[in-house]
Amino acid sequence: MPTSLASLLLAVGLSAFMGVRSLRHRSLSRSGALAAGLVGLSTFSNPHLLTSVVLLTFFVSSSKLTKYQGTRKQALDAHFTEGGQRDVWQVLSNGLTGSVLSFLAMATSRVHPRATLTLMYVAHYAACNGDTWASELGTLHPHWPRLITTGSSVPPGTNGGISTTGLAASLAGGAVVGLAAALAHLLQSGYYALLSTTAPVQFPADLTALSLVGVGAAAGLGGSLLDSILGALLQCSYVTADGKVSNRRQRAEDKLVTGRDVLTNNQVNFLSSLSIALITGVLTFEGRTD
């Protein structure tokens, strides 16, 4: 079987796995599962193993954490959905930038491979994973979070609220993505070096395990902080009469805690992860001419 055909079939198989698994575990809606399949297909088609492993790491870990302590989250969030099902827009807000970067890295890999595009890709998903880990594990913090813009205490679930537990979780979430990327890169490059076989993709010479883990950790923390800043300033957070947090006023007695009604949560996620990817590109571009 030709290598290109085998790679395509593998990409289709992995994409189908993502879609079916997410539906079975109710982590995605039908539209979300379809979008995840398309994001997966565009990513798994990249012969660089790193791209597939990074996406799967984000997909599996975020899906698991979304279900963690569901009862506690239901008591805090007025918009809580059983199983944390994500729709098409939520999937695209986290996956569209990654798909574009994966395609660009694949398109340029044989002609002029650069570490920058790969690092941007890792930074994007590290930011997404860090923010997810912070949101899901930040609820474990024993005290109310602090609003990132003023330092005042706010109810758990408030847009822009941060805690040491949440920040540590964001750093860990990003580092996990970076570590997964580093292991995948070392495994694939070592495999072809051992066999003295031409790899289907050229690896940038300056793409190192240390740079991948470092970028992942920094992007995880940075993405969560940027998401919090945007959320505090450009998203509304209301506290309902029963103590839950809502991003829109449902009753006249609901109290505005912070923010303005400018961006949705999906838009904040998209902009923060895109910004982290672009910042990574700017910081890593200079001097990389391989």
mmCIF file of C-alpha atoms in Angstrom:
data_model
loop_
_atom_site.group_PDB
_atom_site.id
_atom_site.type_symbol
_atom_site.label_atom_id
_atom_site.label_comp_id
_atom_site.label_asym_id
_atom_site.label_seq_id
_atom_site.Cartn_x
_atom_site.Cartn_y
_atom_site.Cartn_z
ATOM 1 C CA MET A 1 0.000 0.000 0.000
ATOM 2 C CA PRO A 2 1.470 3.411 -0.930
ATOM 3 C CA THR A 3 2.659 5.422 2.045
ATOM 4 C CA SER A 4 0.418 8.369 1.182
ATOM 5 C CA LEU A 5 -2.664 6.150 1.051
ATOM 6 C CA ALA A 6 -1.750 4.441 4.319
ATOM 7 C CA SER A 7 -1.266 7.836 5.973
ATOM 8 C CA LEU A 8 -4.639 9.023 4.695
ATOM 9 C CA LEU A 9 -6.402 5.914 5.979
ATOM 10 C CA LEU A 10 -4.708 6.323 9.355
ATOM 11 C CA ALA A 11 -5.807 9.961 9.478
ATOM 12 C CA VAL A 12 -9.392 8.978 8.687
ATOM 13 C CA GLY A 13 -9.291 6.226 11.310
ATOM 14 C CA LEU A 14 -7.966 8.487 14.060
ATOM 15 C CA SER A 15 -10.466 11.207 13.167
ATOM 16 C CA ALA A 16 -13.305 8.697 13.331
ATOM 17 C CA PHE A 17 -11.987 7.525 16.704
ATOM 18 C CA MET A 18 -12.107 11.067 18.052
ATOM 19 C CA GLY A 19 -15.643 11.614 16.802
ATOM 20 C CA VAL A 20 -17.056 8.286 17.980
ATOM 21 C CA ARG A 21 -15.309 8.422 21.354
ATOM 22 C CA SER A 22 -16.523 11.934 22.052
ATOM 23 C CA LEU A 23 -20.107 10.980 21.225
ATOM 24 C CA ARG A 24 -19.955 7.802 23.275
ATOM 25 C CA HIS A 25 -18.583 9.626 26.299
ATOM 26 C CA ARG A 26 -20.871 12.624 25.677
ATOM 27 C CA SER A 27 -17.972 15.067 25.756
ATOM 28 C CA LEU A 28 -19.064 16.589 22.422
ATOM 29 C CA SER A 29 -22.397 17.246 20.766
ATOM 30 C CA ARG A 30 -23.010 15.836 17.279
ATOM 31 C CA SER A 31 -21.927 19.073 15.644
ATOM 32 C CA GLY A 32 -18.891 19.173 17.921
ATOM 33 C CA ALA A 33 -17.963 15.600 17.054
ATOM 34 C CA LEU A 34 -18.177 16.375 13.335
ATOM 35 C CA ALA A 35 -15.991 19.448 13.775
ATOM 36 C CA ALA A 36 -13.518 17.434 15.852
ATOM 37 C CA GLY A 37 -13.337 14.869 13.068
ATOM 38 C CA LEU A 38 -12.510 17.553 10.502
ATOM 39 C CA VAL A 39 -9.898 19.123 12.779
ATOM 40 C CA GLY A 40 -8.451 15.672 13.342
ATOM 41 C CA LEU A 41 -8.320 14.856 9.642
ATOM 42 C CA SER A 42 -6.427 18.052 8.836
ATOM 43 C CA THR A 43 -3.993 17.342 11.669
ATOM 44 C CA PHE A 44 -3.471 13.588 11.399
ATOM 45 C CA SER A 45 -2.632 13.993 7.710
ATOM 46 C CA ASN A 46 0.593 15.723 8.777
ATOM 47 C CA PRO A 47 3.405 13.116 8.676
ATOM 48 C CA HIS A 48 5.112 14.747 11.669
ATOM 49 C CA LEU A 49 3.985 12.516 14.553
ATOM 50 C CA LEU A 50 4.214 15.456 16.933
ATOM 51 C CA THR A 51 1.110 17.149 15.528
ATOM 52 C CA SER A 52 -1.100 14.107 16.056
ATOM 53 C CA VAL A 53 0.196 13.392 19.554
ATOM 54 C CA VAL A 54 -0.299 17.005 20.647
ATOM 55 C CA LEU A 55 -3.902 17.070 19.438
ATOM 56 C CA LEU A 56 -4.702 13.722 21.075
ATOM 57 C CA THR A 57 -3.101 14.853 24.335
ATOM 58 C CA PHE A 58 -5.280 17.952 24.405
ATOM 59 C CA PHE A 59 -8.394 16.069 23.322
ATOM 60 C CA VAL A 60 -8.123 13.243 25.860
ATOM 61 C CA SER A 61 -6.962 15.288 28.862
ATOM 62 C CA SER A 62 -9.467 18.104 28.365
ATOM 63 C CA SER A 63 -12.323 15.630 27.854
ATOM 64 C CA LYS A 64 -11.425 13.797 31.064
ATOM 65 C CA LEU A 65 -11.116 16.961 33.129
ATOM 66 C CA THR A 66 -14.375 18.413 31.809
ATOM 67 C CA LYS A 67 -16.206 15.553 33.534
ATOM 68 C CA TYR A 68 -14.210 15.915 36.749
ATOM 69 C CA GLN A 69 -16.235 17.014 39.787
ATOM 70 C CA GLY A 70 -19.382 17.564 37.725
ATOM 71 C CA THR A 71 -21.580 17.902 40.813
ATOM 72 C CA ARG A 72 -19.436 20.720 42.210
ATOM 73 C CA LYS A 73 -19.395 22.549 38.862
ATOM 74 C CA GLN A 74 -23.168 22.238 38.559
ATOM 75 C CA ALA A 75 -23.520 24.015 41.894
ATOM 76 C CA LEU A 76 -21.361 26.909 40.658
ATOM 77 C CA ASP A 77 -22.255 27.340 36.984
ATOM 78 C CA ALA A 78 -25.702 28.457 35.842
ATOM 79 C CA HIS A 79 -24.944 27.142 32.334
ATOM 80 C CA PHE A 80 -23.600 23.755 33.410
ATOM 81 C CA THR A 81 -24.203 20.976 30.873
ATOM 82 C CA GLU A 82 -24.124 17.353 32.003
ATOM 83 C CA GLY A 83 -20.948 15.775 30.607
ATOM 84 C CA GLY A 84 -19.617 19.174 29.543
ATOM 85 C CA GLN A 85 -20.672 18.648 25.930
ATOM 86 C CA ARG A 86 -18.928 21.016 23.510
ATOM 87 C CA ASP A 87 -20.518 22.139 20.250
ATOM 88 C CA VAL A 88 -19.032 22.965 16.856
ATOM 89 C CA TRP A 89 -18.081 26.526 17.820
ATOM 90 C CA GLN A 90 -16.305 25.432 20.964
ATOM 91 C CA VAL A 91 -14.332 22.855 18.994
ATOM 92 C CA LEU A 92 -13.373 25.326 16.274
ATOM 93 C CA SER A 93 -12.379 27.996 18.795
ATOM 94 C CA ASN A 94 -9.771 25.544 20.078
ATOM 95 C CA GLY A 95 -8.937 23.672 16.884
ATOM 96 C CA LEU A 96 -9.100 26.016 13.888
ATOM 97 C CA THR A 97 -5.780 27.765 14.531
ATOM 98 C CA GLY A 98 -4.072 24.444 15.173
ATOM 99 C CA SER A 99 -5.383 22.998 11.914
ATOM 100 C CA VAL A 100 -4.093 25.975 9.923
ATOM 101 C CA LEU A 101 -0.672 25.802 11.584
ATOM 102 C CA SER A 102 -0.465 22.056 10.999
ATOM 103 C CA PHE A 103 -1.224 22.566 7.303
ATOM 104 C CA LEU A 104 1.334 25.373 6.968
ATOM 105 C CA ALA A 105 4.016 23.315 8.704
ATOM 106 C CA MET A 106 3.277 20.339 6.464
ATOM 107 C CA ALA A 107 3.236 22.452 3.287
ATOM 108 C CA THR A 108 6.628 24.013 4.013
ATOM 109 C CA SER A 109 8.385 21.045 5.641
ATOM 110 C CA ARG A 110 9.977 19.667 2.478
ATOM 111 C CA VAL A 111 11.038 23.033 1.101
ATOM 112 C CA HIS A 112 12.089 25.167 4.047
ATOM 113 C CA PRO A 113 11.414 23.489 7.410
ATOM 114 C CA ARG A 114 11.230 25.882 10.333
ATOM 115 C CA ALA A 115 10.967 25.203 14.025
ATOM 116 C CA THR A 116 8.823 28.319 14.351
ATOM 117 C CA LEU A 117 5.655 26.863 12.832
ATOM 118 C CA THR A 118 5.927 23.714 14.928
ATOM 119 C CA LEU A 119 6.528 25.717 18.099
ATOM 120 C CA MET A 120 3.536 27.920 17.265
ATOM 121 C CA TYR A 121 1.417 24.788 16.855
ATOM 122 C CA VAL A 122 2.560 23.410 20.211
ATOM 123 C CA ALA A 123 2.040 26.794 21.881
ATOM 124 C CA HIS A 124 -1.513 27.005 20.552
ATOM 125 C CA TYR A 125 -2.631 23.675 21.983
ATOM 126 C CA ALA A 126 -0.605 24.222 25.158
ATOM 127 C CA ALA A 127 -2.526 27.468 25.686
ATOM 128 C CA CYS A 128 -5.830 25.674 25.086
ATOM 129 C CA ASN A 129 -4.895 22.838 27.416
ATOM 130 C CA GLY A 130 -3.539 25.140 30.094
ATOM 131 C CA ASP A 131 -6.725 27.195 30.099
ATOM 132 C CA THR A 132 -8.877 24.059 30.270
ATOM 133 C CA TRP A 133 -6.873 22.605 33.131
ATOM 134 C CA ALA A 134 -7.032 25.922 34.988
ATOM 135 C CA SER A 135 -10.801 26.164 34.553
ATOM 136 C CA GLU A 136 -11.505 22.568 35.533
ATOM 137 C CA LEU A 137 -9.004 22.183 38.397
ATOM 138 C CA GLY A 138 -9.181 25.747 39.682
ATOM 139 C CA THR A 139 -12.429 24.824 41.437
ATOM 140 C CA LEU A 140 -10.349 22.743 43.870
ATOM 141 C CA HIS A 141 -8.833 25.901 45.350
ATOM 142 C CA PRO A 142 -9.979 26.230 48.988
ATOM 143 C CA HIS A 143 -10.644 29.974 48.724
ATOM 144 C CA TRP A 144 -12.437 32.256 46.292
ATOM 145 C CA PRO A 145 -10.322 33.276 43.298
ATOM 146 C CA ARG A 146 -9.017 36.809 42.791
ATOM 147 C CA LEU A 147 -10.046 38.960 39.849
ATOM 148 C CA ILE A 148 -6.933 39.384 37.714
ATOM 149 C CA THR A 149 -7.604 43.076 37.029
ATOM 150 C CA THR A 150 -8.343 44.282 40.572
ATOM 151 C CA GLY A 151 -7.255 41.541 42.965
ATOM 152 C CA SER A 152 -10.662 41.461 44.643
ATOM 153 C CA SER A 153 -12.258 38.159 45.678
ATOM 154 C CA VAL A 154 -14.901 36.870 43.266
ATOM 155 C CA PRO A 155 -17.135 33.777 43.226
ATOM 156 C CA PRO A 156 -15.650 30.622 41.648
ATOM 157 C CA GLY A 157 -16.411 30.511 37.930
ATOM 158 C CA THR A 158 -16.206 34.283 37.439
ATOM 159 C CA ASN A 159 -14.546 35.274 34.166
ATOM 160 C CA GLY A 160 -11.102 36.636 34.977
ATOM 161 C CA GLY A 161 -10.821 34.924 38.348
ATOM 162 C CA ILE A 162 -7.432 33.343 39.082
ATOM 163 C CA SER A 163 -5.994 31.253 41.913
ATOM 164 C CA THR A 164 -2.670 29.613 42.669
ATOM 165 C CA THR A 165 -4.273 26.222 42.049
ATOM 166 C CA GLY A 166 -5.579 27.330 38.670
ATOM 167 C CA LEU A 167 -2.269 28.899 37.646
ATOM 168 C CA ALA A 168 -0.366 25.765 38.656
ATOM 169 C CA ALA A 169 -2.845 23.684 36.670
ATOM 170 C CA SER A 170 -2.386 25.870 33.581
ATOM 171 C CA LEU A 171 1.392 25.521 33.812
ATOM 172 C CA ALA A 172 1.070 21.756 34.187
ATOM 173 C CA GLY A 173 -1.441 21.484 31.341
ATOM 174 C CA GLY A 174 0.851 23.341 28.976
ATOM 175 C CA ALA A 175 3.902 21.377 30.110
ATOM 176 C CA VAL A 176 2.089 18.086 29.462
ATOM 177 C CA VAL A 177 1.429 19.155 25.864
ATOM 178 C CA GLY A 178 5.061 20.223 25.472
ATOM 179 C CA LEU A 179 6.310 16.954 26.952
ATOM 180 C CA ALA A 180 4.048 14.915 24.678
ATOM 181 C CA ALA A 181 5.353 16.886 21.690
ATOM 182 C CA ALA A 182 8.969 16.339 22.751
ATOM 183 C CA LEU A 183 8.519 12.591 23.213
ATOM 184 C CA ALA A 184 6.770 12.225 19.865
ATOM 185 C CA HIS A 185 9.455 14.242 18.080
ATOM 186 C CA LEU A 186 12.309 12.294 19.678
ATOM 187 C CA LEU A 187 10.618 8.982 18.947
ATOM 188 C CA GLN A 188 9.989 9.707 15.276
ATOM 189 C CA SER A 189 13.313 11.377 14.508
ATOM 190 C CA GLY A 190 15.173 8.644 16.412
ATOM 191 C CA TYR A 191 13.299 5.939 14.542
ATOM 192 C CA TYR A 192 14.298 7.219 11.117
ATOM 193 C CA ALA A 193 17.862 7.894 12.263
ATOM 194 C CA LEU A 194 18.152 4.326 13.565
ATOM 195 C CA LEU A 195 16.910 2.857 10.303
ATOM 196 C CA SER A 196 18.925 5.321 8.211
ATOM 197 C CA THR A 197 15.725 5.863 6.254
ATOM 198 C CA THR A 198 14.519 9.073 4.676
ATOM 199 C CA ALA A 199 11.731 10.487 6.820
ATOM 200 C CA PRO A 200 8.452 11.570 5.185
ATOM 201 C CA VAL A 201 8.958 14.988 6.750
ATOM 202 C CA GLN A 202 12.079 17.059 7.323
ATOM 203 C CA PHE A 203 12.634 17.989 10.935
ATOM 204 C CA PRO A 204 13.951 21.476 11.749
ATOM 205 C CA ALA A 205 17.468 21.073 13.119
ATOM 206 C CA ASP A 206 16.856 23.435 16.032
ATOM 207 C CA LEU A 207 13.650 21.788 17.239
ATOM 208 C CA THR A 208 14.685 20.363 20.613
ATOM 209 C CA ALA A 209 12.892 18.589 23.432
ATOM 210 C CA LEU A 210 13.790 21.410 25.806
ATOM 211 C CA SER A 211 12.317 24.060 23.516
ATOM 212 C CA LEU A 212 9.098 22.076 23.117
ATOM 213 C CA VAL A 213 8.585 21.543 26.856
ATOM 214 C CA GLY A 214 9.569 25.133 27.646
ATOM 215 C CA VAL A 215 7.243 26.608 25.052
ATOM 216 C CA GLY A 216 4.451 24.309 26.200
ATOM 217 C CA ALA A 217 4.727 25.317 29.854
ATOM 218 C CA ALA A 218 5.051 29.034 29.085
ATOM 219 C CA ALA A 219 2.148 28.951 26.631
ATOM 220 C CA GLY A 220 -0.058 27.066 29.078
ATOM 221 C CA LEU A 221 0.447 29.668 31.777
ATOM 222 C CA GLY A 222 0.448 32.623 29.382
ATOM 223 C CA GLY A 223 -2.682 31.463 27.599
ATOM 224 C CA SER A 224 -4.578 31.090 30.852
ATOM 225 C CA LEU A 225 -3.519 34.554 32.041
ATOM 226 C CA LEU A 226 -4.452 36.186 28.729
ATOM 227 C CA ASP A 227 -7.780 34.356 28.721
ATOM 228 C CA SER A 228 -8.425 35.666 32.237
ATOM 229 C CA ILE A 229 -7.588 39.252 31.275
ATOM 230 C CA LEU A 230 -9.889 39.155 28.249
ATOM 231 C CA GLY A 231 -12.605 37.483 30.300
ATOM 232 C CA ALA A 232 -12.414 40.042 33.091
ATOM 233 C CA LEU A 233 -12.606 42.994 30.714
ATOM 234 C CA LEU A 234 -14.737 41.825 27.797
ATOM 235 C CA GLN A 235 -17.099 39.202 29.242
ATOM 236 C CA CYS A 236 -19.929 39.754 31.685
ATOM 237 C CA SER A 237 -20.141 37.702 34.852
ATOM 238 C CA TYR A 238 -23.341 37.780 36.900
ATOM 239 C CA VAL A 239 -24.134 36.110 40.205
ATOM 240 C CA THR A 240 -27.650 34.702 40.333
ATOM 241 C CA ALA A 241 -29.934 34.657 43.358
ATOM 242 C CA ASP A 242 -28.981 31.040 44.097
ATOM 243 C CA GLY A 243 -25.253 31.856 44.051
ATOM 244 C CA LYS A 244 -24.392 30.523 40.611
ATOM 245 C CA VAL A 245 -22.266 32.412 38.068
ATOM 246 C CA SER A 246 -23.761 33.272 34.670
ATOM 247 C CA ASN A 247 -22.367 35.088 31.637
ATOM 248 C CA ARG A 248 -25.712 36.743 30.962
ATOM 249 C CA ARG A 249 -28.407 38.339 33.093
ATOM 250 C CA GLN A 250 -31.319 35.954 33.489
ATOM 251 C CA ARG A 251 -33.282 37.864 36.131
ATOM 252 C CA ALA A 252 -33.424 41.473 37.254
ATOM 253 C CA GLU A 253 -31.902 40.585 40.623
ATOM 254 C CA ASP A 254 -28.781 39.040 39.064
ATOM 255 C CA LYS A 255 -25.724 41.062 40.108
ATOM 256 C CA LEU A 256 -22.981 42.091 37.671
ATOM 257 C CA VAL A 257 -19.582 41.133 39.095
ATOM 258 C CA THR A 258 -17.267 42.225 36.317
ATOM 259 C CA GLY A 259 -16.795 42.792 32.592
ATOM 260 C CA ARG A 260 -18.650 44.055 29.564
ATOM 261 C CA ASP A 261 -20.715 42.108 27.081
ATOM 262 C CA VAL A 262 -18.262 42.260 24.159
ATOM 263 C CA LEU A 263 -16.965 38.723 23.576
ATOM 264 C CA THR A 264 -18.350 35.233 24.040
ATOM 265 C CA ASN A 265 -16.388 32.522 25.803
ATOM 266 C CA ASN A 266 -15.588 30.870 22.464
ATOM 267 C CA GLN A 267 -14.250 34.132 21.070
ATOM 268 C CA VAL A 268 -12.063 34.663 24.133
ATOM 269 C CA ASN A 269 -10.662 31.142 23.812
ATOM 270 C CA PHE A 270 -9.953 31.642 20.116
ATOM 271 C CA LEU A 271 -8.279 35.027 20.545
ATOM 272 C CA SER A 272 -6.157 34.036 23.529
ATOM 273 C CA SER A 273 -4.769 30.839 21.968
ATOM 274 C CA LEU A 274 -4.231 32.563 18.609
ATOM 275 C CA SER A 275 -2.397 35.414 20.334
ATOM 276 C CA ILE A 276 -0.134 33.011 22.219
ATOM 277 C CA ALA A 277 0.685 31.209 18.957
ATOM 278 C CA LEU A 278 1.510 34.507 17.223
ATOM 279 C CA ILE A 279 3.632 35.716 20.141
ATOM 280 C CA THR A 280 5.520 32.424 20.044
ATOM 281 C CA GLY A 281 6.077 32.885 16.328
ATOM 282 C CA VAL A 282 7.515 36.361 16.815
ATOM 283 C CA LEU A 283 9.791 35.285 19.668
ATOM 284 C CA THR A 284 11.139 32.187 17.900
ATOM 285 C CA PHE A 285 11.407 33.406 14.303
ATOM 286 C CA GLU A 286 14.617 35.425 14.487
ATOM 287 C CA GLY A 287 17.743 33.469 13.605
ATOM 288 C CA ARG A 288 15.919 30.346 12.474
ATOM 289 C CA THR A 289 16.885 29.952 8.859
ATOM 290 C CA ASP A 290 17.186 26.181 8.582
#
